[in-house]
Amino acid sequence: RIKENKVKKLHLVNLGDLIAGRIHLGLRLDSRFDVITQTMQVSELLSEFITSLTKYVFVEYYDCTDNHSRIEPNKKEAQELETLSRIIPWYLKERLVNNKNFNLNEFGEDLITFESMGYKFIGVHGDKDPIKNIDHLSMMTEQHYDMLLTAHLHHMTLEEKNRTVAIGNGTLMGTDSY
């Protein structure tokens, strides 16, 4: 499709939950791999995927923290930056340092912002910024966004508020309640 549509730049947005994490005992028991192995494997799989894409197109990569990757199961006791999801962009930056068709965008831990084809996008995981609070993100950043990208709920969601379309993506896999 990239070749077919003559795409020159691809915005790749990681909204999180690539790791099952330690947040629920059931998740820990259901997982085939411990959280460290998950983090290493997902980082390498993502780097291989991006490398394959960069053979055809320039990849702008964006990343934000999530709730499944936090180290402390009790969210009230968790420190915001103690999350395994922060290792993924660090790994990608090091692994793809010599790839001329790759750029890792670092805006902040929780927010992703970019423009594409004249539209302004904002991305968040969604655990701290629910899709119903579209206008809060605009007020906080003092910007209007055409589209909000979010994940957290693990099912497809579509909303519109104040000329901003909000899309919540579904989960890739999993039969459990998370």
C-alpha positions in Angstrom: 0.0 0.0 0.0 2.9 2.3 0.7 4.3 1.9 -2.8 0.8 1.8 -4.3 -0.1 5.2 -2.8 3.4 6.7 -3.1 3.5 7.5 0.6 6.6 9.5 1.5 6.1 9.7 5.3 4.3 7.4 7.8 3.3 8.6 11.3 3.5 5.5 13.5 1.7 6.1 16.9 2.2 3.7 19.8 -0.6 4.3 22.3 0.7 1.7 24.8 -0.4 -1.5 26.4 2.2 -3.5 24.4 3.1 -5.2 27.7 0.6 -7.2 29.8 2.3 -5.9 32.9 1.8 -6.5 36.6 -1.3 -4.4 37.3 -3.6 -7.4 37.9 -2.8 -10.8 39.4 -4.9 -12.5 36.7 -2.7 -10.9 34.0 0.5 -12.0 35.6 -0.8 -15.6 35.8 -2.3 -15.6 32.2 0.9 -14.2 30.6 3.2 -16.6 28.9 6.2 -14.4 29.7 7.4 -12.3 32.6 7.2 -8.5 32.2 11.0 -8.2 31.5 10.9 -10.7 28.7 7.8 -9.1 27.3 9.5 -5.7 27.3 12.6 -7.1 25.5 10.6 -9.0 23.0 8.1 -6.3 22.1 11.0 -3.8 21.8 12.8 -6.0 19.3 9.6 -6.9 17.4 8.8 -3.2 17.0 12.3 -2.4 15.9 12.2 -5.1 13.2 8.7 -3.9 12.1 9.9 -0.3 11.8 13.1 -1.4 10.0 11.0 -3.2 7.4 8.8 -0.2 6.9 11.8 2.1 6.5 12.8 0.2 3.4 9.8 2.0 1.7 9.0 5.1 3.6 10.3 7.6 6.2 8.8 6.7 9.6 8.0 9.3 12.2 7.5 7.3 15.5 5.5 8.6 18.5 5.1 6.8 21.9 3.3 7.4 25.2 3.2 5.7 28.5 0.3 3.5 29.5 -1.1 1.8 32.6 -0.3 -1.8 31.9 3.4 -1.3 32.0 3.7 0.3 35.4 5.9 -1.5 37.9 3.7 -1.0 40.9 0.4 -2.8 40.7 -1.3 -0.4 43.1 -1.9 2.7 40.9 -2.2 5.0 44.0 1.4 4.0 45.1 2.9 4.0 41.6 5.3 6.7 40.5 4.4 8.0 37.0 7.8 7.5 35.4 8.3 3.9 36.8 6.9 2.2 33.8 8.4 -0.4 31.6 6.9 1.3 28.5 9.6 3.9 28.8 12.2 1.3 27.8 10.6 0.7 24.4 11.4 4.1 22.8 14.8 4.1 24.5 15.5 0.8 22.9 14.2 1.9 19.5 16.3 5.0 19.6 19.5 3.0 20.2 18.6 0.1 17.9 17.7 2.4 14.9 20.3 5.1 15.5 21.8 4.7 12.1 18.5 4.3 10.2 18.2 7.5 8.1 14.5 6.8 7.4 13.5 6.8 11.1 12.8 9.6 13.6 11.7 9.1 17.2 9.7 12.1 18.4 10.0 13.0 22.0 7.4 15.4 23.2 6.6 14.1 26.7 5.8 10.9 28.4 2.0 11.2 28.2 1.2 13.3 25.1 1.8 12.8 21.4 1.3 15.7 19.1 1.9 16.0 15.3 0.6 17.4 12.1 -0.2 15.4 9.0 -1.7 16.6 5.7 -2.8 19.9 7.3 -4.5 18.3 10.4 -3.4 18.5 14.0 -3.3 15.3 16.0 -3.0 14.6 19.7 -2.5 11.1 21.1 -2.8 9.8 24.7 -3.1 6.4 26.2 -6.4 7.3 27.7 -6.1 6.1 31.3 -5.6 9.7 32.6 -7.4 11.4 29.7 -10.6 9.6 28.9 -12.1 10.1 25.4 -15.0 12.0 26.9 -12.6 14.8 28.0 -11.5 15.8 24.5 -11.8 19.5 25.3 -9.6 19.2 28.5 -6.6 18.3 26.3 -7.2 21.3 24.1 -7.5 23.6 27.1 -4.4 22.1 28.8 -2.2 22.5 25.7 -3.9 25.7 24.4 -4.3 24.1 21.0 -7.2 22.9 18.9 -6.7 19.4 17.5 -8.6 17.9 14.6 -8.2 14.4 15.9 -7.6 12.7 19.3 -6.1 9.2 19.2 -6.5 7.0 22.3 -6.4 3.4 23.3 -7.0 2.4 27.0 -10.5 1.1 26.7 -9.5 -1.9 24.5 -12.5 -1.5 22.3 -13.4 0.7 19.3 -14.7 4.1 20.3 -15.7 7.1 18.2 -16.7 10.5 19.5 -16.8 14.1 18.3 -16.8 17.2 20.4 -16.0 20.9 19.4 -14.8 19.9 15.9 -12.4 17.3 17.3 -12.9 13.6 16.3 -11.7 11.1 18.9 -10.9 7.6 17.9 -10.2 4.9 20.5 -8.7 1.8 18.9 -9.6 -1.7 19.8 -7.3 -4.4 21.2 -5.1 -6.5 18.9 -5.5 -9.7 20.9 -6.7 -11.1 24.2 -9.7 -12.9 25.5 -9.4 -11.8 29.1 -11.2 -8.8 30.6 -8.2 -6.6 30.2 
